[in-house]
Coordinates of C-alpha atoms in Angstrom, one line a residue:
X15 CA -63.1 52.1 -49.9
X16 CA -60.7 53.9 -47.5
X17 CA -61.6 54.2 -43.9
X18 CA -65.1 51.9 -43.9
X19 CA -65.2 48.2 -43.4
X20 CA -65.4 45.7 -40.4
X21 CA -62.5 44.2 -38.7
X22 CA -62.5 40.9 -37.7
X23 CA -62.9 37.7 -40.1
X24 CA -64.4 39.3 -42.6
X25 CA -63.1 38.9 -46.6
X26 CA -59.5 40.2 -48.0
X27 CA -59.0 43.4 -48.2
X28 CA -59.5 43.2 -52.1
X29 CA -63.0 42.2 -51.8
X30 CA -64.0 43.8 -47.8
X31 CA -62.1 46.9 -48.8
X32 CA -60.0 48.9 -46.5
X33 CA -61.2 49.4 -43.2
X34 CA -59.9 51.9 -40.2
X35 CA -58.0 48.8 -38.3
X36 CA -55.9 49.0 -41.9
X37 CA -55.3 53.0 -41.6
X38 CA -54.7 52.8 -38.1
X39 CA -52.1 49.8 -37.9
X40 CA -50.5 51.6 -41.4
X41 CA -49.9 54.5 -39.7
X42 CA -48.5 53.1 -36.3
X43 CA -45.7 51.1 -38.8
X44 CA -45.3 54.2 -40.3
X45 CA -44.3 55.9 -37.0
X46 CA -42.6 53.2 -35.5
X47 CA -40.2 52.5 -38.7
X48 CA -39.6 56.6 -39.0
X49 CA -41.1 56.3 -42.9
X50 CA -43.6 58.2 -44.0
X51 CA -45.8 55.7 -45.1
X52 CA -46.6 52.1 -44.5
X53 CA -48.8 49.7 -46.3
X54 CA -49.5 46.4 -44.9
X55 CA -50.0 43.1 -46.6
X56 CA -50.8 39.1 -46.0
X57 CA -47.7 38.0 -46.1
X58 CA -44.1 38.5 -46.7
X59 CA -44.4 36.3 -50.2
X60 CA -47.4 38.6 -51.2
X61 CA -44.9 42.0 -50.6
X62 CA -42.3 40.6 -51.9
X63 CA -44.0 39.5 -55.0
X64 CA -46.0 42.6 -55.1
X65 CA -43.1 45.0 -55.2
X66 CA -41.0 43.9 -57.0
X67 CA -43.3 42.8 -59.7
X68 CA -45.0 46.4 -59.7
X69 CA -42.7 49.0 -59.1
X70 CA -40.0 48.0 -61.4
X71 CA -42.0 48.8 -65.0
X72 CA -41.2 48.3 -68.8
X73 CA -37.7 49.5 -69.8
X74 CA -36.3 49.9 -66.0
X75 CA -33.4 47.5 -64.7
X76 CA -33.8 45.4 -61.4
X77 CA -30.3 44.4 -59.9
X78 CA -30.4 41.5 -57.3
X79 CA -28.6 39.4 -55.1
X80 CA -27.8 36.4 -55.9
X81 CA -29.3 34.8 -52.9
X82 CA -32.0 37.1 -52.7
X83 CA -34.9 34.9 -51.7
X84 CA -37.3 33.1 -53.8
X85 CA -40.3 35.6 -53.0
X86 CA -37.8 38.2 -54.4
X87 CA -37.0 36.4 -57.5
X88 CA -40.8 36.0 -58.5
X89 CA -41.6 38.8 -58.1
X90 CA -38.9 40.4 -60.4
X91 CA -39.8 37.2 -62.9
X92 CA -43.2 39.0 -62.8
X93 CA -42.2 42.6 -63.7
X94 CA -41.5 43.6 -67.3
X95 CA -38.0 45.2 -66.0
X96 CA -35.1 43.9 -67.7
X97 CA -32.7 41.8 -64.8
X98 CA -29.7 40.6 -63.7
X99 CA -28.3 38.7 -60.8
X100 CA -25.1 40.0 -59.1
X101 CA -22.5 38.1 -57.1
X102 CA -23.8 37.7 -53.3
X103 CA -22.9 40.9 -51.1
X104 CA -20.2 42.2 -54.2
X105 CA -20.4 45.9 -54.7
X106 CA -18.2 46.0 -57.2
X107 CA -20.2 43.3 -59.1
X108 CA -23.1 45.2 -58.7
X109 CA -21.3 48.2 -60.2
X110 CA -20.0 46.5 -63.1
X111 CA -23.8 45.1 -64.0
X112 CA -25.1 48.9 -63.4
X113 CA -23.3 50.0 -66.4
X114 CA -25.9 47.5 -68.3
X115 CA -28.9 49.9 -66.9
X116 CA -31.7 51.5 -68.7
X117 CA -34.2 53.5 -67.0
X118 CA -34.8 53.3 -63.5
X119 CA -32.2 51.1 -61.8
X120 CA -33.4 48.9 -58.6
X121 CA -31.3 47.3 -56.5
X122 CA -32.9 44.3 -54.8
X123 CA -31.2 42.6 -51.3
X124 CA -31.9 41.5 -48.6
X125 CA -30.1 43.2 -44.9
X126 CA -29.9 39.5 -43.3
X127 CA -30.2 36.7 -45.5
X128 CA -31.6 33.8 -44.7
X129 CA -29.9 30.7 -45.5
X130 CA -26.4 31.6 -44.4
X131 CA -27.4 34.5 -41.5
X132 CA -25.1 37.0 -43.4
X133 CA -25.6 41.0 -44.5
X134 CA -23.8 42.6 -46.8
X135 CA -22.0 45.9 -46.0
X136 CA -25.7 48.2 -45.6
X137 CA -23.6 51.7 -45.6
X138 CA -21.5 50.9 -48.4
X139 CA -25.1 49.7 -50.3
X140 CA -26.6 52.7 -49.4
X141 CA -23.9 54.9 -50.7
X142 CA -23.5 52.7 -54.0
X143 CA -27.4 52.9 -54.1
X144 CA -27.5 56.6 -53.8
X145 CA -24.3 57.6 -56.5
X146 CA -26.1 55.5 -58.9
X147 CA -29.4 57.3 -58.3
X148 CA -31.0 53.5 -57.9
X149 CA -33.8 52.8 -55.8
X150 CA -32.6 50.0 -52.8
X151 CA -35.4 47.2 -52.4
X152 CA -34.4 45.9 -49.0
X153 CA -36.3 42.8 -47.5
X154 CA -35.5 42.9 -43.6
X155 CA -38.0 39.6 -42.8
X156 CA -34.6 38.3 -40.6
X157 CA -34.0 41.4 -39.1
X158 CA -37.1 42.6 -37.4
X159 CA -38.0 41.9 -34.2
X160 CA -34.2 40.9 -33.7
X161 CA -31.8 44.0 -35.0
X162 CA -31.8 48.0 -34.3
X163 CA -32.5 49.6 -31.0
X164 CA -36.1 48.5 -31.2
X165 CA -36.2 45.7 -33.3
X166 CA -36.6 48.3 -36.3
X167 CA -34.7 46.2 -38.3
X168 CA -31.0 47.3 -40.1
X169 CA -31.9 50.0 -42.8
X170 CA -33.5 53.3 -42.3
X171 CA -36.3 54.5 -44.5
X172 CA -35.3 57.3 -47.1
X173 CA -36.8 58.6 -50.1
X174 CA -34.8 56.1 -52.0
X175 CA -35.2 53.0 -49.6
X176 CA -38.5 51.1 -49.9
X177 CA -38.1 48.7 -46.8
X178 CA -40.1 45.4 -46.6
X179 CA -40.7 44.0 -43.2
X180 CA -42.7 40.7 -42.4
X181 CA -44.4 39.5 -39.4
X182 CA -44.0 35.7 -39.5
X183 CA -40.6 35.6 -38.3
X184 CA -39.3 37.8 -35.1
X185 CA -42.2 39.2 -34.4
X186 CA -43.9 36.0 -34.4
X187 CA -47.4 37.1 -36.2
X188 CA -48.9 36.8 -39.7
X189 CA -48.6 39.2 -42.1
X190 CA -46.2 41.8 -43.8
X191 CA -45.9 45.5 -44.8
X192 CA -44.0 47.8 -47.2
X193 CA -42.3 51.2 -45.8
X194 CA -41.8 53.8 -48.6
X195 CA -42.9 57.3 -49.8
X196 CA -46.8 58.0 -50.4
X197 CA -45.7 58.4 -53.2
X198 CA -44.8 54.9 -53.5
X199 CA -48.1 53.3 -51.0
X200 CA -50.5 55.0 -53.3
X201 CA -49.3 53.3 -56.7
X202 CA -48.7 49.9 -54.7
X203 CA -52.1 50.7 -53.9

């Protein structure tokens, strides 16, 4: 239930319910990252996963970065979206494989990756992301803590933008969350 519960070491949220330390940390992300709604998970593996295996549904397309991360990649395995990989940080590759989509396109990347440390060009994505009225999955688990004035990470949230920040890395904590519409937080939910 929304609100009640104990905080502490009590059971996962899916069995102890959501209690006011949940609301109350949701809505500091929320303010910090400038979205208008946050929702927090266990890990970065259990967002990552949990997007992109939800939001993306039946008959939609999922675009993704070739080195997008393995959390990334089983998640989208998971969805019933049709998907296809595009060349690492190629917007014109991208484009080319847009022209394959059906239903809601969803563009999957990542603003720092991992192995190699590198980002692909995030205002040319955004723009790209926004002519082709796609919805931009950005993982920023090597960006927080580390890039933006405050460690906010490389991507601002926008109505389009559903931002997935972890703890585990720069900020040196357990656990992740997901930065999005309410729209977005209430069907994750």
């Amino acid at each position: 239930k929304e609100g009640g519960g104990a905080s502490g070491a009590t059971g996962s949220r899916l069995l102890s319910g959501t209690s006011d330390a949940h609301l109350a940390l949701e809505q500091e992300l929320a303010e910090f990252y400038d979205a208008p709604a946050a929702l927090v998970f266990n890990s970065g593996y259990q967002v990552n996963v949990g997007v992109c295996a939800t939001l993306p549904e039946r008959g939609d397309t999922v675009l993704y970065d070739e080195l997008c991360h393995a959390s990334l990649r089983d998640g989208i395995r998971l969805s019933f979206a049709a998907a296809y990989s595009f060349r690492h940080n190629d917007l014109a590759d991208l484009r080319k494989k847009a022209t394959r989509a059906r239903g809601q396109l969803f563009v999957v990347m990542e603003s720092i990756y991992s192995m190699d440390g590198d980002a692909p060009p995030l205002e040319e994505v955004l723009h790209v992301v926004q002519e082709l009225g796609a919805v931009l999955i950005i993982d920023e688990a090597h960006a927080g803590a580390v890039c933006g004035s405050h460690g906010e990470g490389l991507v601002a949230c926008a109505p389009n933008v559903v931002k997935i920040v972890t703890f585990g890395k720069g900020f040196g904590a357990h656990g992740a969350a997901v930065l999005s519409s309410h729209n977005v937080r209430d069907f994750l939910v």
